[in-house]
Short mmCIF file of C-alpha atoms in Angstrom, two decimals:
data_model
loop_
_atom_site.label_atom_id
_atom_site.label_comp_id
_atom_site.label_asym_id
_atom_site.label_seq_id
_atom_site.Cartn_x
_atom_site.Cartn_y
_atom_site.Cartn_z
CA MET A 1 0.00 0.00 0.00
CA ARG A 2 2.80 2.41 0.91
CA ARG A 3 4.57 1.68 -2.38
CA PHE A 4 1.34 2.31 -4.30
CA LEU A 5 0.78 5.64 -2.57
CA THR A 6 4.36 6.73 -3.25
CA THR A 7 3.98 5.89 -6.94
CA PHE A 8 0.60 7.60 -7.15
CA PHE A 9 1.93 10.73 -5.45
CA LEU A 10 4.92 10.98 -7.78
CA SER A 11 2.77 10.46 -10.86
CA ALA A 12 0.26 13.09 -9.80
CA PHE A 13 3.00 15.52 -8.82
CA MET A 14 4.94 15.10 -12.03
CA PHE A 15 2.04 15.83 -14.34
CA TRP A 16 0.10 18.40 -12.32
CA PRO A 17 -1.22 21.02 -14.80
CA ALA A 18 1.14 23.95 -15.29
CA GLU A 19 0.11 27.50 -14.44
CA VAL A 20 0.45 28.44 -18.10
CA SER A 21 -0.31 26.44 -21.23
CA ALA A 22 2.89 24.71 -22.28
CA ASP A 23 3.82 22.35 -25.06
CA ILE A 24 7.36 21.32 -24.14
CA ASN A 25 8.19 19.72 -20.79
CA ILE A 26 11.52 19.43 -19.00
CA ALA A 27 12.10 17.98 -15.53
CA VAL A 28 14.46 18.57 -12.64
CA VAL A 29 14.98 15.54 -10.40
CA ALA A 30 16.37 16.71 -7.06
CA PRO A 31 15.91 16.29 -3.29
CA LEU A 32 13.49 18.82 -1.84
CA ALA A 33 13.54 17.61 1.75
CA GLY A 34 16.09 16.20 4.19
CA ASP A 35 19.83 16.73 4.37
CA TYR A 36 20.17 17.81 0.73
CA GLU A 37 17.13 20.09 0.50
CA ILE A 38 19.19 23.28 0.09
CA LEU A 39 21.14 21.80 -2.82
CA GLY A 40 17.96 20.50 -4.46
CA ARG A 41 16.31 23.90 -4.26
CA GLU A 42 19.40 25.52 -5.75
CA LEU A 43 19.09 23.18 -8.73
CA VAL A 44 15.40 23.95 -9.14
CA SER A 45 15.87 27.73 -8.90
CA GLY A 46 18.56 27.77 -11.59
CA ALA A 47 16.48 25.68 -13.99
CA ARG A 48 13.40 27.80 -13.32
CA ILE A 49 15.25 31.03 -14.12
CA ALA A 50 16.48 29.56 -17.41
CA VAL A 51 12.97 28.41 -18.35
CA ASP A 52 11.46 31.79 -17.45
CA GLU A 53 14.14 33.49 -19.53
CA ILE A 54 13.36 31.28 -22.54
CA ASN A 55 9.61 31.84 -22.22
CA SER A 56 10.02 35.61 -21.82
CA HIS A 57 11.62 35.61 -25.27
CA GLY A 58 8.74 33.78 -26.93
CA GLY A 59 9.65 30.25 -25.96
CA LEU A 60 11.69 27.74 -27.92
CA LYS A 61 10.76 27.31 -31.56
CA GLY A 62 7.62 29.26 -30.70
CA GLU A 63 6.57 26.88 -27.94
CA LYS A 64 6.43 27.54 -24.21
CA VAL A 65 8.61 25.41 -21.96
CA ASN A 66 7.11 23.89 -18.82
CA LEU A 67 9.30 22.98 -15.84
CA VAL A 68 8.32 19.92 -13.82
CA VAL A 69 9.97 19.40 -10.44
CA ILE A 70 10.36 15.88 -9.06
CA ASP A 71 11.49 15.23 -5.49
CA ASP A 72 13.41 11.93 -5.41
CA GLN A 73 14.64 12.54 -1.83
CA CYS A 74 18.07 11.21 -2.89
CA ASN A 75 16.45 7.78 -2.73
CA ASP A 76 17.61 5.21 -5.28
CA TYR A 77 14.20 3.55 -5.50
CA LEU A 78 12.43 6.87 -6.14
CA ALA A 79 15.07 7.94 -8.70
CA VAL A 80 14.56 4.70 -10.65
CA SER A 81 10.76 4.67 -10.36
CA SER A 82 10.62 8.35 -11.41
CA ALA A 83 12.71 7.54 -14.49
CA GLN A 84 10.44 4.63 -15.35
CA MET A 85 7.30 6.78 -15.08
CA ILE A 86 8.85 9.55 -17.15
CA ALA A 87 9.90 7.04 -19.81
CA VAL A 88 6.42 5.57 -20.37
CA ASN A 89 4.76 8.95 -20.98
CA SER A 90 5.25 9.48 -24.70
CA SER A 91 2.33 11.77 -25.58
CA LYS A 92 3.35 15.35 -26.36
CA LYS A 93 1.33 16.62 -23.39
CA ASN A 94 3.23 14.49 -20.86
CA LYS A 95 6.53 13.68 -22.59
CA MET A 96 9.73 15.01 -21.02
CA ASN A 97 12.19 16.39 -23.56
CA LEU A 98 14.94 16.87 -20.99
CA VAL A 99 15.70 15.56 -17.51
CA ILE A 100 18.17 17.42 -15.30
CA GLY A 101 19.53 15.15 -12.57
CA PRO A 102 19.33 13.16 -10.44
CA PHE A 103 21.54 14.92 -7.91
CA CYS A 104 22.37 11.70 -6.01
CA PRO A 105 23.89 9.41 -8.66
CA ASN A 106 24.02 6.02 -6.88
CA ALA A 107 21.46 4.57 -9.30
CA LEU A 108 22.80 6.48 -12.31
CA GLY A 109 23.41 3.38 -14.42
CA GLU A 110 19.81 2.13 -14.22
CA VAL A 111 18.33 5.62 -14.49
CA ALA A 112 20.44 6.54 -17.52
CA LYS A 113 19.58 3.26 -19.25
CA THR A 114 15.89 3.99 -18.80
CA TYR A 115 16.13 7.50 -20.28
CA ALA A 116 18.29 6.27 -23.15
CA LYS A 117 15.75 3.62 -24.10
CA ALA A 118 13.01 6.26 -24.06
CA LYS A 119 15.17 8.67 -26.10
CA ILE A 120 15.10 11.41 -23.47
CA LEU A 121 18.11 13.68 -23.08
CA GLN A 122 19.55 13.64 -19.54
CA ILE A 123 22.01 16.19 -18.17
CA ILE A 124 23.78 15.73 -14.83
CA PRO A 125 24.60 19.31 -13.72
CA THR A 126 26.93 18.29 -10.89
CA SER A 127 30.22 16.41 -10.71
CA VAL A 128 30.22 12.62 -10.74
CA SER A 129 32.83 10.08 -9.71
CA LYS A 130 35.00 8.51 -12.41
CA SER A 131 33.21 5.20 -11.93
CA GLU A 132 29.89 6.96 -12.56
CA ALA A 133 31.42 8.82 -15.51
CA SER A 134 32.01 5.43 -17.15
CA VAL A 135 28.23 5.14 -17.57
CA SER A 136 27.91 6.14 -21.22
CA TYR A 137 24.74 6.58 -23.27
CA ASP A 138 23.93 8.81 -26.23
CA SER A 139 21.26 10.42 -24.08
CA LEU A 140 23.53 11.32 -21.14
CA ILE A 141 25.64 14.47 -20.66
CA LYS A 142 27.75 14.95 -17.52
CA LEU A 143 28.16 18.69 -17.50
CA VAL A 144 31.06 19.61 -15.21
CA GLY A 145 33.40 16.66 -14.80
CA TYR A 146 34.65 14.48 -11.95
CA SER A 147 34.33 14.69 -8.19
CA GLU A 148 37.91 13.38 -7.96
CA GLN A 149 39.05 16.76 -9.32
CA GLN A 150 38.72 18.11 -5.77
CA SER A 151 41.65 15.86 -4.78
CA LEU A 152 43.95 17.59 -7.28
CA ASP A 153 42.83 21.07 -6.31
CA LEU A 154 43.05 20.31 -2.61
CA PHE A 155 46.58 18.92 -2.99
CA LYS A 156 47.72 22.05 -4.81
CA TYR A 157 46.31 24.19 -2.01
CA TYR A 158 47.97 21.93 0.57
CA LEU A 159 51.38 22.29 -1.09
CA LYS A 160 51.08 26.06 -1.12
CA ASN A 161 49.79 26.53 2.42
CA PHE A 162 50.47 23.42 4.52
CA ASP A 163 53.45 21.70 2.90
CA ASN A 164 55.27 19.16 5.14
CA GLN A 165 52.41 19.01 7.63
CA ARG A 166 50.72 15.65 8.12
CA LEU A 167 47.33 15.37 6.46
CA ALA A 168 44.64 13.11 7.89
CA LEU A 169 41.83 11.96 5.63
CA ALA A 170 38.63 10.77 7.33
CA TYR A 171 36.43 9.03 4.79
CA ASN A 172 33.30 6.89 4.51
CA SER A 173 34.20 3.63 2.77
CA GLY A 174 30.52 3.15 1.85
CA SER A 175 30.54 6.18 -0.45
CA LYS A 176 31.82 5.74 -4.02
CA GLU A 177 32.67 9.43 -4.22
CA ALA A 178 34.54 9.46 -0.91
CA VAL A 179 36.54 6.36 -1.83
CA GLY A 180 37.41 7.77 -5.25
CA VAL A 181 38.50 11.14 -3.86
CA ALA A 182 40.50 9.45 -1.07
CA ALA A 183 42.34 7.21 -3.55
CA GLU A 184 43.21 10.15 -5.82
CA LEU A 185 44.43 12.27 -2.91
CA GLN A 186 46.63 9.48 -1.58
CA GLU A 187 48.05 8.99 -5.06
CA GLU A 188 48.98 12.68 -5.25
CA PHE A 189 50.92 12.35 -1.98
CA ASN A 190 52.63 9.19 -3.25
CA LYS A 191 53.67 10.79 -6.54
CA ALA A 192 55.11 13.78 -4.70
CA GLY A 193 57.15 11.52 -2.40
CA LYS A 194 55.05 12.56 0.59
CA ALA A 195 53.45 9.23 1.50
CA ALA A 196 54.66 9.63 5.09
CA ASP A 197 52.66 12.86 5.41
CA PHE A 198 49.35 11.16 4.58
CA LYS A 199 47.18 8.90 6.73
CA SER A 200 43.57 7.79 6.25
CA PHE A 201 40.93 7.08 8.90
CA ASN A 202 37.84 5.06 8.02
CA PHE A 203 34.57 6.06 9.71
CA ALA A 204 33.52 2.40 9.70
CA ASN A 205 36.30 1.50 12.15
CA TYR A 206 34.96 3.86 14.83
CA LYS A 207 31.27 2.89 14.96
CA LYS A 208 30.10 6.51 15.42
CA ASP A 209 32.60 7.25 18.18
CA TYR A 210 33.56 10.63 16.74
CA GLU A 211 35.37 11.78 19.88
CA GLN A 212 37.73 8.80 19.73
CA MET A 213 38.26 9.32 16.01
CA ALA A 214 39.13 12.97 16.64
CA GLU A 215 41.53 12.02 19.44
CA ASP A 216 43.33 9.51 17.20
CA ILE A 217 43.68 12.08 14.43
CA ILE A 218 45.08 14.67 16.85
CA GLU A 219 47.45 12.14 18.45
CA ASP A 220 48.74 11.29 14.98
CA LYS A 221 50.01 14.90 14.92
CA SER A 222 47.95 15.74 11.86
CA GLY A 223 48.22 19.42 10.95
CA VAL A 224 45.42 19.31 8.37
CA VAL A 225 42.25 17.19 8.23
CA VAL A 226 40.02 16.41 5.25
CA VAL A 227 36.61 14.91 6.05
CA LEU A 228 34.64 12.99 3.40
CA GLY A 229 31.52 11.44 4.87
CA SER A 230 27.78 11.85 5.11
CA GLY A 231 26.48 15.18 6.33
CA LYS A 232 25.85 14.16 9.93
CA GLU A 233 29.05 12.19 10.49
CA SER A 234 31.18 14.84 8.80
CA VAL A 235 29.78 17.60 10.99
CA LYS A 236 30.08 15.54 14.17
CA LEU A 237 33.71 14.70 13.47
CA ALA A 238 34.56 18.26 12.44
CA LYS A 239 33.03 19.57 15.64
CA ALA A 240 34.92 17.02 17.74
CA LEU A 241 38.17 17.96 16.01
CA ARG A 242 37.68 21.68 16.59
CA ARG A 243 36.87 21.05 20.24
CA GLU A 244 40.26 19.36 20.52
CA ASP A 245 42.04 22.11 18.58
CA LYS A 246 40.06 25.23 17.63
CA ASN A 247 42.73 26.29 15.11
CA LEU A 248 43.01 22.96 13.29
CA PRO A 249 42.45 23.40 9.52
CA VAL A 250 39.48 21.16 8.64
CA PHE A 251 38.28 20.70 5.04
CA LEU A 252 34.76 19.48 4.25
CA ASN A 253 32.85 18.86 1.03
CA ARG A 254 30.03 21.39 0.71
CA TYR A 255 27.68 18.86 -0.91
CA GLN A 256 28.03 16.44 2.00
CA VAL A 257 27.42 18.86 4.88
CA GLN A 258 24.40 20.84 3.71
CA GLY A 259 21.30 21.34 5.78
CA ARG A 260 21.99 22.63 9.29
CA PHE A 261 25.77 22.75 8.94
CA LEU A 262 26.35 26.21 10.40
CA GLU A 263 23.72 25.74 13.09
CA ASP A 264 25.11 22.35 14.14
CA MET A 265 28.73 23.51 14.08
CA GLY A 266 27.99 26.70 16.00
CA LYS A 267 31.16 28.54 17.02
CA TYR A 268 33.28 25.67 15.68
CA ALA A 269 32.36 26.61 12.10
CA GLU A 270 34.73 29.58 12.24
CA GLY A 271 37.73 28.91 10.02
CA VAL A 272 36.41 25.68 8.46
CA TYR A 273 37.20 25.14 4.76
CA LEU A 274 34.64 23.94 2.22
CA LEU A 275 35.38 22.31 -1.13
CA SER A 276 32.84 23.28 -3.76
CA LEU A 277 32.27 23.85 -7.44
CA PRO A 278 32.81 27.59 -8.02
CA THR A 279 29.85 29.93 -7.49
CA LEU A 280 30.96 31.92 -10.57
CA LYS A 281 29.90 35.17 -8.90
CA GLU A 282 33.16 36.77 -9.99
CA ASN A 283 33.05 35.35 -13.52
CA THR A 284 32.61 38.23 -15.99
CA GLU A 285 30.96 35.89 -18.52
CA PHE A 286 28.20 35.29 -16.00
CA THR A 287 27.56 38.94 -15.10
CA GLU A 288 24.45 39.47 -17.25
CA THR A 289 22.81 36.29 -15.98
CA LEU A 290 23.80 37.14 -12.41
CA VAL A 291 22.00 40.48 -12.70
CA LYS A 292 18.89 38.77 -14.10
CA MET A 293 18.84 36.27 -11.26
CA ARG A 294 19.11 38.97 -8.63
CA LEU A 295 16.35 41.03 -10.26
CA LEU A 296 14.17 37.94 -9.89
CA GLY A 297 15.10 37.74 -6.21
CA VAL A 298 17.38 34.72 -6.56
CA GLU A 299 20.96 34.77 -5.33
CA PRO A 300 22.89 32.34 -7.57
CA ARG A 301 24.30 30.10 -4.87
CA GLY A 302 26.35 27.16 -6.00
CA LEU A 303 24.39 24.69 -8.02
CA SER A 304 21.78 27.09 -9.45
CA VAL A 305 24.43 28.19 -11.94
CA TYR A 306 24.85 24.64 -13.20
CA SER A 307 21.18 23.71 -13.58
CA TYR A 308 20.67 27.05 -15.36
CA SER A 309 23.52 26.14 -17.72
CA ALA A 310 22.06 22.66 -18.29
CA VAL A 311 18.78 24.13 -19.54
CA LYS A 312 20.60 26.62 -21.75
CA LEU A 313 22.77 23.86 -23.25
CA TRP A 314 19.63 21.90 -24.14
CA ALA A 315 18.07 25.03 -25.68
CA ASP A 316 21.22 25.51 -27.77
CA LEU A 317 20.96 21.93 -29.01
CA VAL A 318 17.33 22.43 -29.99
CA ALA A 319 18.22 25.62 -31.86
CA MET A 320 21.15 24.00 -33.70
CA ALA A 321 19.11 20.94 -34.65
CA ASN A 322 16.08 23.12 -35.41
CA SER A 323 14.15 20.30 -33.83
CA TYR A 324 13.22 18.60 -30.57
CA ASN A 325 14.05 15.28 -32.19
CA PHE A 326 16.34 13.29 -29.90
CA ASP A 327 18.28 11.58 -32.71
CA LYS A 328 19.05 14.87 -34.42
CA MET A 329 20.26 16.46 -31.19
CA LYS A 330 22.44 13.55 -30.05
CA MET A 331 24.38 13.69 -33.33
CA LEU A 332 25.42 17.25 -32.50
CA ILE A 333 26.73 16.60 -28.98
CA PRO A 334 30.21 15.18 -29.82
CA GLU A 335 30.69 17.71 -32.63
CA THR A 336 29.82 20.89 -30.75
CA VAL A 337 31.64 23.29 -28.46
CA PHE A 338 29.08 24.74 -26.06
CA GLU A 339 29.32 28.15 -24.44
CA THR A 340 28.69 28.02 -20.70
CA ALA A 341 28.98 30.40 -17.75
CA TRP A 342 32.48 29.03 -17.04
CA GLY A 343 33.76 28.91 -20.62
CA ASP A 344 33.58 26.68 -23.68
CA VAL A 345 32.82 23.01 -23.03
CA SER A 346 32.87 19.97 -25.31
CA PHE A 347 32.03 16.33 -24.62
CA ALA A 348 33.36 12.87 -25.42
CA ASN A 349 31.14 9.90 -24.50
CA GLY A 350 29.03 12.38 -22.57
CA ASN A 351 31.93 13.50 -20.34
CA ALA A 352 33.28 17.06 -20.27
CA LYS A 353 36.69 17.15 -21.99
CA ASN A 354 37.83 20.00 -19.72
CA PRO A 355 36.58 19.14 -16.20
CA LEU A 356 35.77 22.10 -13.98
CA ASN A 357 38.15 22.81 -11.12
CA TYR A 358 36.92 22.92 -7.54
CA SER A 359 37.15 26.05 -5.43
CA ILE A 360 37.98 26.28 -1.72
CA TYR A 361 36.03 28.58 0.58
CA ARG A 362 36.71 29.46 4.21
CA PHE A 363 34.04 30.47 6.71
CA ASN A 364 35.09 33.64 8.53
CA ASN A 365 33.02 36.18 10.45
CA GLY A 366 29.73 34.84 9.17
CA GLU A 367 30.74 34.74 5.50
CA TYR A 368 32.34 32.34 3.03
CA THR A 369 35.48 33.72 1.44
CA GLN A 370 37.06 32.06 -1.58
CA VAL A 371 40.71 31.27 -0.86
CA TYR A 372 41.47 29.14 -3.94
#
């Protein structure tokens, strides 16, 4: 009964009549509740601004674009069932011409296969692990590159600011992304002849005893700590570490600690570093769009830039193909250089040829300041 109600709710929500008559549908699949709600709403706001911008200029090929928002709660079952329901709706009224997401990619292989079979273009607007990037379909575009890129950018920042200090990496072995980033970071230390300055700590070995984990990291004389875990465990460990040493440099992944991060960290948030895709607020190529977003009352935080760009990339494909036909558009993808808010981007097997670098922000005096 519960499964039936969930399916019924999703189906009704997905195809609820739009406020305006629309002929072309696109969907954003993102979490709108729970730990990742803030990130999900960023994705929705960026896509909505792009759709409103298209419609304010007469639509696409003379047709209005309708945005459908689907809350998959970062749940693999809901992500797959949503894809299946989208795939079976082939009438023009209900057909999705583009799907942006899902944000949580654990079920990416099955989801992407479903959209490919239905000939629906899918754009992932966030970074994916290299193992997830190996999922290749004509219908799938991974917009910004690999999550492992943060390892390279973090190591460069470490060399410049913390060279010769021991680095402790606390990671969740149950997360593909965390494992991939951890392996890449360790490899960077090995290649630089700094293996002795690197040590990893697995959350699984501590059974939620964050105080003991923090004590072990401090006793190891680690001068820098990188935490890659779920939101709750990352925050709890970071807080325990800062209680032990309030000046200890702690790096967290922004997409793993959303929700009540600042509230939960309290005074211990001061000085914490966050790894994130760049906000692009200082990018001159994004100035015009930035102004439009702010006039609409939306501050382009983080991921809104990338979902906005995903919609615009799709619109460019439609314009170049002069058609919504999936087969015509997919032929253009490997042959085209697309203009985005962060520069020109091209794709091979659906992967960005020039992966986007991560930025590093530090929380100071109530504000995030970009330091790299």
